[in-house]
Amino acid sequence: MSKELKGSLVAIVTPMRGDGTIDLSAFDRLVDWHVDAGTNGIVVVGTTGESATLSIQEHCDLVSHCVEVAGKRIPIIAGTGSNSTDEALYFTKSAAEHGADAALLVTPYYNKPSQEGLYQHFKVVAEAVDIPQILYNVPGRTACDMNLETINRLADLENIVGIKDATGDITRGHELVQRCGDRLKVYSGEDAITLALMEGGADGTISVTANVIPSLMSEMCELALAGDFAAAAEVDSRLALLHQNLFLEANPVPVKWALAKMGLIAPGIRLPLVELDVKYHAQVTAALVQAGVSFPEAA
C-alpha cells in the first residue's frame, strides 16, 4: 500500500453461518462486490469483522484468504492490533507474510497504557515489521485515547502511514489533519462525520456503511476528494440514516442484519453478540430504503 490510499475503505464483515462458523463463500462474494462497486480498499478482521471473537488461527487464515481472493485487484489492510504488544507483533508479521498491503493497529484496549506506553507499543511494531501501518484510535471501545502529541510523534516513524480517527470529534479531527496530515493519511472512523472531516482535509474513511452501499460511499468520497462538497453532501444525505441506524446496537450487529436482509450473507454472529433486536428492524430497513438498497421482497 502506498501512502496515497484514499477514499472509501470498507471495514468488511466476517460472514458466519448460524452456528458461528465462518462462511468463506459469502466472504468471497462480498470481496468481488466491493471490487466491482469501486471500493478503494478492504479492511479485514477489524472491529466490524469481529476480530475480538476470532481465534488466532482464524484471524491469520482470513487475512491470507482475503489477500488471495482479492488477487491484487484492491488493497487489503489487515487488522492486526491487540492489547498485547507481542500478539500485535505476531498478527502484523503474519499479515506481512501473507501479502497484506497494510496493517491497521488499534490502541491497546483494557490495559489503559500511558501515552509513553502507547508510543513504545506502536514504535516496536513499526520498527519490527516492514509493512505500512495505520493507527486506530477508538476510545469509545478501548478505554484508551491516544492524544495528538503522541500521534504527532508516531507520525515521524517511517512505517506509520495513516490513522483511523474514531473519536467522533470533528474539531479534533481537523486539528489532527493540520498537525499530522503532511505525514499521515487521516481516515474517518465515524461514518456520520466522514464528509465533515474530509472537508477539513481528511483522506477518506474506514467505513461500516460501505458494507451495504459501497458504490455510494465510494462516490461520496470521490466527490469530496475532488473538492465538490456540495455534490458530496447530496450523496451523503442519502446515507445519513444508515450512518445513524447501523449503530442502534453495537457494531457489527445492525450491519450484519442488514446484509442478511439483502440476501448477501446468512444471519450469523458470535456470542456475546446476538442478532439485532426486532424493535430496530424497521429503522434499519428504513435506512436501507432511503439509500436505495435492494433486498429480496421476502427478506
mmCIF file of C-alpha atoms in Angstrom:
data_model
loop_
_atom_site.group_PDB
_atom_site.id
_atom_site.type_symbol
_atom_site.label_atom_id
_atom_site.label_comp_id
_atom_site.label_asym_id
_atom_site.label_seq_id
_atom_site.Cartn_x
_atom_site.Cartn_y
_atom_site.Cartn_z
ATOM 1 C CA MET A 1 0.000 0.000 0.000
ATOM 2 C CA SER A 2 1.293 3.406 -0.877
ATOM 3 C CA LYS A 3 0.811 6.458 1.284
ATOM 4 C CA GLU A 4 -1.675 7.663 -1.322
ATOM 5 C CA LEU A 5 -4.532 5.266 -0.496
ATOM 6 C CA LYS A 6 -7.633 7.451 -0.235
ATOM 7 C CA GLY A 7 -11.397 7.249 -0.439
ATOM 8 C CA SER A 8 -13.815 4.616 0.807
ATOM 9 C CA LEU A 9 -12.175 1.709 2.610
ATOM 10 C CA VAL A 10 -14.709 -0.830 3.856
ATOM 11 C CA ALA A 11 -14.381 -2.380 7.306
ATOM 12 C CA ILE A 12 -15.711 -5.653 5.946
ATOM 13 C CA VAL A 13 -17.866 -8.023 7.981
ATOM 14 C CA THR A 14 -16.914 -11.646 8.551
ATOM 15 C CA PRO A 15 -19.884 -13.679 7.260
ATOM 16 C CA MET A 16 -20.868 -16.550 9.513
ATOM 17 C CA ARG A 17 -23.357 -19.368 9.409
ATOM 18 C CA GLY A 18 -25.960 -19.880 12.073
ATOM 19 C CA ASP A 19 -23.547 -21.984 14.113
ATOM 20 C CA GLY A 20 -20.910 -19.230 14.101
ATOM 21 C CA THR A 21 -18.526 -20.846 11.630
ATOM 22 C CA ILE A 22 -17.003 -18.558 9.006
ATOM 23 C CA ASP A 23 -18.707 -18.618 5.599
ATOM 24 C CA LEU A 24 -15.856 -18.153 3.124
ATOM 25 C CA SER A 25 -18.095 -18.418 0.064
ATOM 26 C CA ALA A 26 -20.151 -15.445 1.243
ATOM 27 C CA PHE A 27 -16.946 -13.583 2.120
ATOM 28 C CA ASP A 28 -15.594 -14.131 -1.395
ATOM 29 C CA ARG A 29 -18.800 -12.741 -2.909
ATOM 30 C CA LEU A 30 -18.503 -9.630 -0.751
ATOM 31 C CA VAL A 31 -14.912 -9.052 -1.853
ATOM 32 C CA ASP A 32 -15.913 -9.325 -5.524
ATOM 33 C CA TRP A 33 -18.845 -6.967 -4.921
ATOM 34 C CA HIS A 34 -16.597 -4.324 -3.388
ATOM 35 C CA VAL A 35 -14.141 -4.546 -6.248
ATOM 36 C CA ASP A 36 -16.966 -4.049 -8.746
ATOM 37 C CA ALA A 37 -18.566 -1.242 -6.717
ATOM 38 C CA GLY A 38 -15.460 0.927 -6.644
ATOM 39 C CA THR A 39 -14.454 0.479 -3.018
ATOM 40 C CA ASN A 40 -10.885 1.748 -2.626
ATOM 41 C CA GLY A 41 -9.678 -0.807 -0.075
ATOM 42 C CA ILE A 42 -10.799 -3.600 2.238
ATOM 43 C CA VAL A 43 -10.039 -3.716 5.948
ATOM 44 C CA VAL A 44 -10.341 -7.343 7.039
ATOM 45 C CA VAL A 45 -10.618 -8.645 10.638
ATOM 46 C CA GLY A 46 -11.187 -5.233 12.123
ATOM 47 C CA THR A 47 -13.862 -4.356 14.671
ATOM 48 C CA THR A 48 -16.635 -4.881 12.112
ATOM 49 C CA GLY A 49 -15.026 -8.198 11.179
ATOM 50 C CA GLU A 50 -15.486 -9.479 14.748
ATOM 51 C CA SER A 51 -11.769 -9.785 15.369
ATOM 52 C CA ALA A 52 -12.460 -9.935 19.098
ATOM 53 C CA THR A 53 -14.068 -13.374 18.819
ATOM 54 C CA LEU A 54 -11.956 -14.941 16.077
ATOM 55 C CA SER A 55 -9.274 -17.384 17.134
ATOM 56 C CA ILE A 56 -5.663 -16.528 16.361
ATOM 57 C CA GLN A 57 -5.652 -19.129 13.587
ATOM 58 C CA GLU A 58 -8.921 -17.884 12.111
ATOM 59 C CA HIS A 59 -7.606 -14.323 12.212
ATOM 60 C CA CYS A 60 -4.434 -15.130 10.280
ATOM 61 C CA ASP A 61 -6.163 -17.522 7.889
ATOM 62 C CA LEU A 62 -8.843 -14.965 6.972
ATOM 63 C CA VAL A 63 -6.229 -12.336 6.152
ATOM 64 C CA SER A 64 -4.432 -14.846 3.937
ATOM 65 C CA HIS A 65 -7.679 -15.864 2.276
ATOM 66 C CA CYS A 66 -8.727 -12.264 1.667
ATOM 67 C CA VAL A 67 -5.407 -11.434 0.018
ATOM 68 C CA GLU A 68 -5.731 -14.491 -2.215
ATOM 69 C CA VAL A 69 -9.331 -13.762 -3.228
ATOM 70 C CA ALA A 70 -8.616 -10.096 -3.893
ATOM 71 C CA GLY A 71 -5.794 -11.072 -6.231
ATOM 72 C CA LYS A 72 -4.300 -7.565 -6.137
ATOM 73 C CA ARG A 73 -7.500 -6.089 -7.575
ATOM 74 C CA ILE A 74 -7.945 -3.993 -4.427
ATOM 75 C CA PRO A 75 -5.649 -3.127 -1.475
ATOM 76 C CA ILE A 76 -6.087 -5.284 1.619
ATOM 77 C CA ILE A 77 -5.498 -3.815 5.066
ATOM 78 C CA ALA A 78 -5.329 -6.385 7.859
ATOM 79 C CA GLY A 79 -6.490 -5.625 11.370
ATOM 80 C CA THR A 80 -3.508 -6.655 13.499
ATOM 81 C CA GLY A 81 -3.881 -4.719 16.738
ATOM 82 C CA SER A 82 -4.008 -6.185 20.220
ATOM 83 C CA ASN A 83 -3.738 -5.148 23.843
ATOM 84 C CA SER A 84 -0.639 -7.353 23.935
ATOM 85 C CA THR A 85 2.356 -5.951 22.088
ATOM 86 C CA ASP A 86 3.666 -9.460 21.435
ATOM 87 C CA GLU A 87 0.343 -10.500 19.901
ATOM 88 C CA ALA A 88 0.183 -7.336 17.785
ATOM 89 C CA LEU A 89 3.659 -8.186 16.517
ATOM 90 C CA TYR A 90 2.564 -11.732 15.695
ATOM 91 C CA PHE A 91 -0.537 -10.613 13.789
ATOM 92 C CA THR A 92 1.343 -7.878 11.929
ATOM 93 C CA LYS A 93 4.174 -10.214 10.922
ATOM 94 C CA SER A 94 1.614 -12.777 9.762
ATOM 95 C CA ALA A 95 -0.231 -10.165 7.701
ATOM 96 C CA ALA A 96 3.011 -9.071 6.045
ATOM 97 C CA GLU A 97 3.974 -12.665 5.296
ATOM 98 C CA HIS A 98 0.573 -13.328 3.739
ATOM 99 C CA GLY A 99 0.833 -10.353 1.411
ATOM 100 C CA ALA A 100 -1.436 -7.765 3.012
ATOM 101 C CA ASP A 101 -0.856 -4.252 1.710
ATOM 102 C CA ALA A 102 -1.033 -2.633 5.143
ATOM 103 C CA ALA A 103 -1.940 -3.259 8.762
ATOM 104 C CA LEU A 104 -4.457 -1.465 10.997
ATOM 105 C CA LEU A 105 -3.473 -1.426 14.664
ATOM 106 C CA VAL A 106 -5.965 -0.441 17.334
ATOM 107 C CA THR A 107 -4.802 1.191 20.545
ATOM 108 C CA PRO A 108 -4.294 -1.436 23.277
ATOM 109 C CA TYR A 109 -7.641 -1.935 24.991
ATOM 110 C CA TYR A 110 -8.334 -2.768 28.636
ATOM 111 C CA ASN A 111 -4.725 -2.242 29.842
ATOM 112 C CA LYS A 112 -5.046 1.579 29.889
ATOM 113 C CA PRO A 113 -1.417 2.333 28.931
ATOM 114 C CA SER A 114 0.101 5.777 29.349
ATOM 115 C CA GLN A 115 0.872 7.943 26.320
ATOM 116 C CA GLU A 116 4.501 6.817 26.531
ATOM 117 C CA GLY A 117 3.334 3.211 26.651
ATOM 118 C CA LEU A 118 1.261 3.792 23.519
ATOM 119 C CA TYR A 119 4.203 5.351 21.736
ATOM 120 C CA GLN A 120 6.525 2.482 22.629
ATOM 121 C CA HIS A 121 3.901 -0.130 21.683
ATOM 122 C CA PHE A 122 3.420 1.224 18.165
ATOM 123 C CA LYS A 123 7.107 2.015 17.755
ATOM 124 C CA VAL A 124 8.092 -1.584 18.476
ATOM 125 C CA VAL A 125 5.695 -2.929 15.846
ATOM 126 C CA ALA A 126 6.607 -0.275 13.276
ATOM 127 C CA GLU A 127 10.314 -0.962 13.601
ATOM 128 C CA ALA A 128 9.940 -4.750 13.626
ATOM 129 C CA VAL A 129 7.620 -5.332 10.657
ATOM 130 C CA ASP A 130 8.208 -3.897 7.191
ATOM 131 C CA ILE A 131 4.611 -3.176 6.242
ATOM 132 C CA PRO A 132 2.740 0.158 6.108
ATOM 133 C CA GLN A 133 0.819 0.630 9.347
ATOM 134 C CA ILE A 134 -2.318 2.628 10.142
ATOM 135 C CA LEU A 135 -3.043 3.632 13.721
ATOM 136 C CA TYR A 136 -6.604 3.196 15.015
ATOM 137 C CA ASN A 137 -7.864 5.397 17.829
ATOM 138 C CA VAL A 138 -11.329 4.424 19.083
ATOM 139 C CA PRO A 139 -11.550 5.423 22.766
ATOM 140 C CA GLY A 140 -15.250 4.565 22.995
ATOM 141 C CA ARG A 141 -14.344 0.885 22.668
ATOM 142 C CA THR A 142 -10.862 0.699 24.149
ATOM 143 C CA ALA A 143 -10.976 2.996 27.211
ATOM 144 C CA CYS A 144 -7.705 4.331 25.800
ATOM 145 C CA ASP A 145 -7.353 7.643 23.985
ATOM 146 C CA MET A 146 -4.200 8.442 22.060
ATOM 147 C CA ASN A 147 -3.588 12.179 22.214
ATOM 148 C CA LEU A 148 -2.443 14.414 19.383
ATOM 149 C CA GLU A 149 1.065 14.777 20.711
ATOM 150 C CA THR A 150 1.582 11.004 20.751
ATOM 151 C CA ILE A 151 0.172 10.708 17.228
ATOM 152 C CA ASN A 152 2.464 13.527 16.136
ATOM 153 C CA ARG A 153 5.492 11.637 17.487
ATOM 154 C CA LEU A 154 4.423 8.398 15.821
ATOM 155 C CA ALA A 155 3.899 10.177 12.503
ATOM 156 C CA ASP A 156 7.664 10.531 12.218
ATOM 157 C CA LEU A 157 8.139 6.738 12.087
ATOM 158 C CA GLU A 158 8.615 5.524 8.528
ATOM 159 C CA ASN A 159 6.203 2.592 8.537
ATOM 160 C CA ILE A 160 3.332 4.507 10.156
ATOM 161 C CA VAL A 161 1.437 5.966 7.211
ATOM 162 C CA GLY A 162 -2.066 6.747 8.467
ATOM 163 C CA ILE A 163 -4.584 6.917 11.270
ATOM 164 C CA LYS A 164 -8.226 5.943 11.603
ATOM 165 C CA ASP A 165 -9.748 8.576 13.878
ATOM 166 C CA ALA A 166 -12.869 7.222 15.573
ATOM 167 C CA THR A 167 -13.072 9.788 18.361
ATOM 168 C CA GLY A 168 -16.199 11.316 16.830
ATOM 169 C CA ASP A 169 -14.756 14.791 17.416
ATOM 170 C CA ILE A 170 -14.755 16.883 14.222
ATOM 171 C CA THR A 171 -12.672 19.693 15.698
ATOM 172 C CA ARG A 172 -10.067 17.261 16.923
ATOM 173 C CA GLY A 173 -10.066 15.501 13.574
ATOM 174 C CA HIS A 174 -9.384 18.753 11.769
ATOM 175 C CA GLU A 175 -6.552 19.526 14.175
ATOM 176 C CA LEU A 176 -5.145 16.058 13.514
ATOM 177 C CA VAL A 177 -5.075 16.818 9.786
ATOM 178 C CA GLN A 178 -3.421 20.172 10.394
ATOM 179 C CA ARG A 179 -0.709 18.763 12.647
ATOM 180 C CA CYS A 180 -0.009 15.413 11.013
ATOM 181 C CA GLY A 181 -1.593 15.482 7.560
ATOM 182 C CA ASP A 182 1.740 16.091 5.884
ATOM 183 C CA ARG A 183 2.990 12.738 7.194
ATOM 184 C CA LEU A 184 -0.133 10.645 7.785
ATOM 185 C CA LYS A 185 -3.255 9.857 5.818
ATOM 186 C CA VAL A 186 -6.222 10.608 8.061
ATOM 187 C CA TYR A 187 -9.283 8.379 7.726
ATOM 188 C CA SER A 188 -12.619 8.928 9.429
ATOM 189 C CA GLY A 189 -13.705 6.118 11.704
ATOM 190 C CA GLU A 190 -17.210 7.541 12.162
ATOM 191 C CA ASP A 191 -19.427 7.392 9.085
ATOM 192 C CA ALA A 192 -21.686 10.222 10.229
ATOM 193 C CA ILE A 193 -18.836 12.758 10.230
ATOM 194 C CA THR A 194 -16.778 11.453 7.320
ATOM 195 C CA LEU A 195 -17.796 14.285 4.987
ATOM 196 C CA ALA A 196 -17.127 16.923 7.651
ATOM 197 C CA LEU A 197 -13.660 15.510 8.268
ATOM 198 C CA MET A 198 -12.936 15.350 4.541
ATOM 199 C CA GLU A 199 -13.955 18.987 4.215
ATOM 200 C CA GLY A 200 -11.175 19.641 6.717
ATOM 201 C CA GLY A 201 -8.636 17.660 4.697
ATOM 202 C CA ALA A 202 -9.106 14.026 5.736
ATOM 203 C CA ASP A 203 -8.290 11.463 3.063
ATOM 204 C CA GLY A 204 -11.286 9.171 3.302
ATOM 205 C CA THR A 205 -12.995 6.723 5.593
ATOM 206 C CA ILE A 206 -12.769 3.236 7.027
ATOM 207 C CA SER A 207 -16.466 2.648 6.829
ATOM 208 C CA VAL A 208 -19.217 0.447 8.211
ATOM 209 C CA THR A 209 -21.844 1.953 5.902
ATOM 210 C CA ALA A 210 -19.785 0.898 2.868
ATOM 211 C CA ASN A 211 -20.679 -2.712 3.682
ATOM 212 C CA VAL A 212 -24.247 -2.206 2.440
ATOM 213 C CA ILE A 213 -23.927 0.574 -0.149
ATOM 214 C CA PRO A 214 -20.321 0.553 -1.369
ATOM 215 C CA SER A 215 -20.979 2.418 -4.610
ATOM 216 C CA LEU A 216 -22.489 5.456 -2.875
ATOM 217 C CA MET A 217 -19.770 5.623 -0.231
ATOM 218 C CA SER A 218 -17.149 5.470 -2.954
ATOM 219 C CA GLU A 219 -18.942 8.169 -4.950
ATOM 220 C CA MET A 220 -19.294 10.447 -1.936
ATOM 221 C CA CYS A 221 -15.610 10.147 -1.077
ATOM 222 C CA GLU A 222 -14.543 10.658 -4.682
ATOM 223 C CA LEU A 223 -16.572 13.876 -4.905
ATOM 224 C CA ALA A 224 -15.172 15.122 -1.602
ATOM 225 C CA LEU A 225 -11.609 14.402 -2.653
ATOM 226 C CA ALA A 226 -12.274 16.368 -5.846
ATOM 227 C CA GLY A 227 -13.430 19.316 -3.741
ATOM 228 C CA ASP A 228 -17.072 19.114 -4.862
ATOM 229 C CA PHE A 229 -18.504 19.167 -1.359
ATOM 230 C CA ALA A 230 -21.988 20.243 -2.441
ATOM 231 C CA ALA A 231 -22.379 17.164 -4.641
ATOM 232 C CA ALA A 232 -20.795 15.007 -1.944
ATOM 233 C CA ALA A 233 -23.345 16.322 0.550
ATOM 234 C CA GLU A 234 -26.196 15.346 -1.759
ATOM 235 C CA VAL A 235 -24.910 11.773 -1.889
ATOM 236 C CA ASP A 236 -24.233 11.722 1.838
ATOM 237 C CA SER A 237 -27.801 12.827 2.569
ATOM 238 C CA ARG A 238 -28.995 9.521 1.139
ATOM 239 C CA LEU A 239 -26.651 7.718 3.537
ATOM 240 C CA ALA A 240 -27.449 9.750 6.656
ATOM 241 C CA LEU A 241 -29.954 7.294 8.139
ATOM 242 C CA LEU A 242 -27.586 4.391 7.552
ATOM 243 C CA HIS A 243 -24.769 6.284 9.281
ATOM 244 C CA GLN A 244 -27.091 6.575 12.276
ATOM 245 C CA ASN A 245 -29.126 3.377 12.268
ATOM 246 C CA LEU A 246 -26.256 0.963 11.660
ATOM 247 C CA PHE A 247 -25.190 1.835 15.204
ATOM 248 C CA LEU A 248 -28.507 1.310 17.012
ATOM 249 C CA GLU A 249 -26.790 -1.662 18.644
ATOM 250 C CA ALA A 250 -23.104 -2.488 18.857
ATOM 251 C CA ASN A 251 -21.327 -2.779 15.522
ATOM 252 C CA PRO A 252 -21.469 -5.161 13.645
ATOM 253 C CA VAL A 253 -24.890 -6.322 14.861
ATOM 254 C CA PRO A 254 -27.019 -3.968 12.701
ATOM 255 C CA VAL A 255 -24.851 -4.137 9.586
ATOM 256 C CA LYS A 256 -24.799 -7.938 9.593
ATOM 257 C CA TRP A 257 -28.589 -7.942 9.950
ATOM 258 C CA ALA A 258 -28.833 -5.518 7.026
ATOM 259 C CA LEU A 259 -26.591 -7.664 4.822
ATOM 260 C CA ALA A 260 -28.635 -10.740 5.703
ATOM 261 C CA LYS A 261 -31.829 -8.883 4.794
ATOM 262 C CA MET A 262 -30.220 -8.003 1.464
ATOM 263 C CA GLY A 263 -29.572 -11.711 0.884
ATOM 264 C CA LEU A 264 -25.788 -11.311 0.835
ATOM 265 C CA ILE A 265 -24.882 -13.254 3.973
ATOM 266 C CA ALA A 266 -26.517 -15.607 6.458
ATOM 267 C CA PRO A 267 -27.655 -14.108 9.782
ATOM 268 C CA GLY A 268 -24.700 -15.495 11.748
ATOM 269 C CA ILE A 269 -22.864 -13.723 14.560
ATOM 270 C CA ARG A 270 -20.792 -14.896 17.521
ATOM 271 C CA LEU A 271 -21.569 -14.609 21.186
ATOM 272 C CA PRO A 272 -21.540 -12.478 23.211
ATOM 273 C CA LEU A 273 -23.157 -10.576 20.321
ATOM 274 C CA VAL A 274 -26.614 -11.690 19.221
ATOM 275 C CA GLU A 275 -28.833 -10.773 16.294
ATOM 276 C CA LEU A 276 -30.381 -7.322 16.074
ATOM 277 C CA ASP A 277 -33.337 -6.780 18.390
ATOM 278 C CA VAL A 278 -36.601 -6.880 16.446
ATOM 279 C CA LYS A 279 -37.530 -3.411 17.722
ATOM 280 C CA TYR A 280 -34.793 -1.961 15.472
ATOM 281 C CA HIS A 281 -35.687 -3.845 12.299
ATOM 282 C CA ALA A 282 -37.979 -1.166 10.897
ATOM 283 C CA GLN A 283 -35.413 1.591 11.490
ATOM 284 C CA VAL A 284 -32.603 -0.255 9.746
ATOM 285 C CA THR A 285 -34.934 -1.184 6.896
ATOM 286 C CA ALA A 286 -35.982 2.465 6.507
ATOM 287 C CA ALA A 287 -32.325 3.489 6.278
ATOM 288 C CA LEU A 288 -31.694 0.882 3.589
ATOM 289 C CA VAL A 289 -34.698 2.093 1.606
ATOM 290 C CA GLN A 290 -33.587 5.730 1.849
ATOM 291 C CA ALA A 291 -30.175 4.768 0.459
ATOM 292 C CA GLY A 292 -31.775 2.902 -2.429
ATOM 293 C CA VAL A 293 -30.557 -0.517 -1.299
ATOM 294 C CA SER A 294 -32.217 -3.525 -2.881
ATOM 295 C CA PHE A 295 -33.159 -6.631 -0.933
ATOM 296 C CA PRO A 296 -35.318 -9.675 -1.608
ATOM 297 C CA GLU A 297 -39.013 -8.998 -1.071
ATOM 298 C CA ALA A 298 -39.333 -11.949 1.296
ATOM 299 C CA ALA A 299 -36.331 -10.943 3.418
#
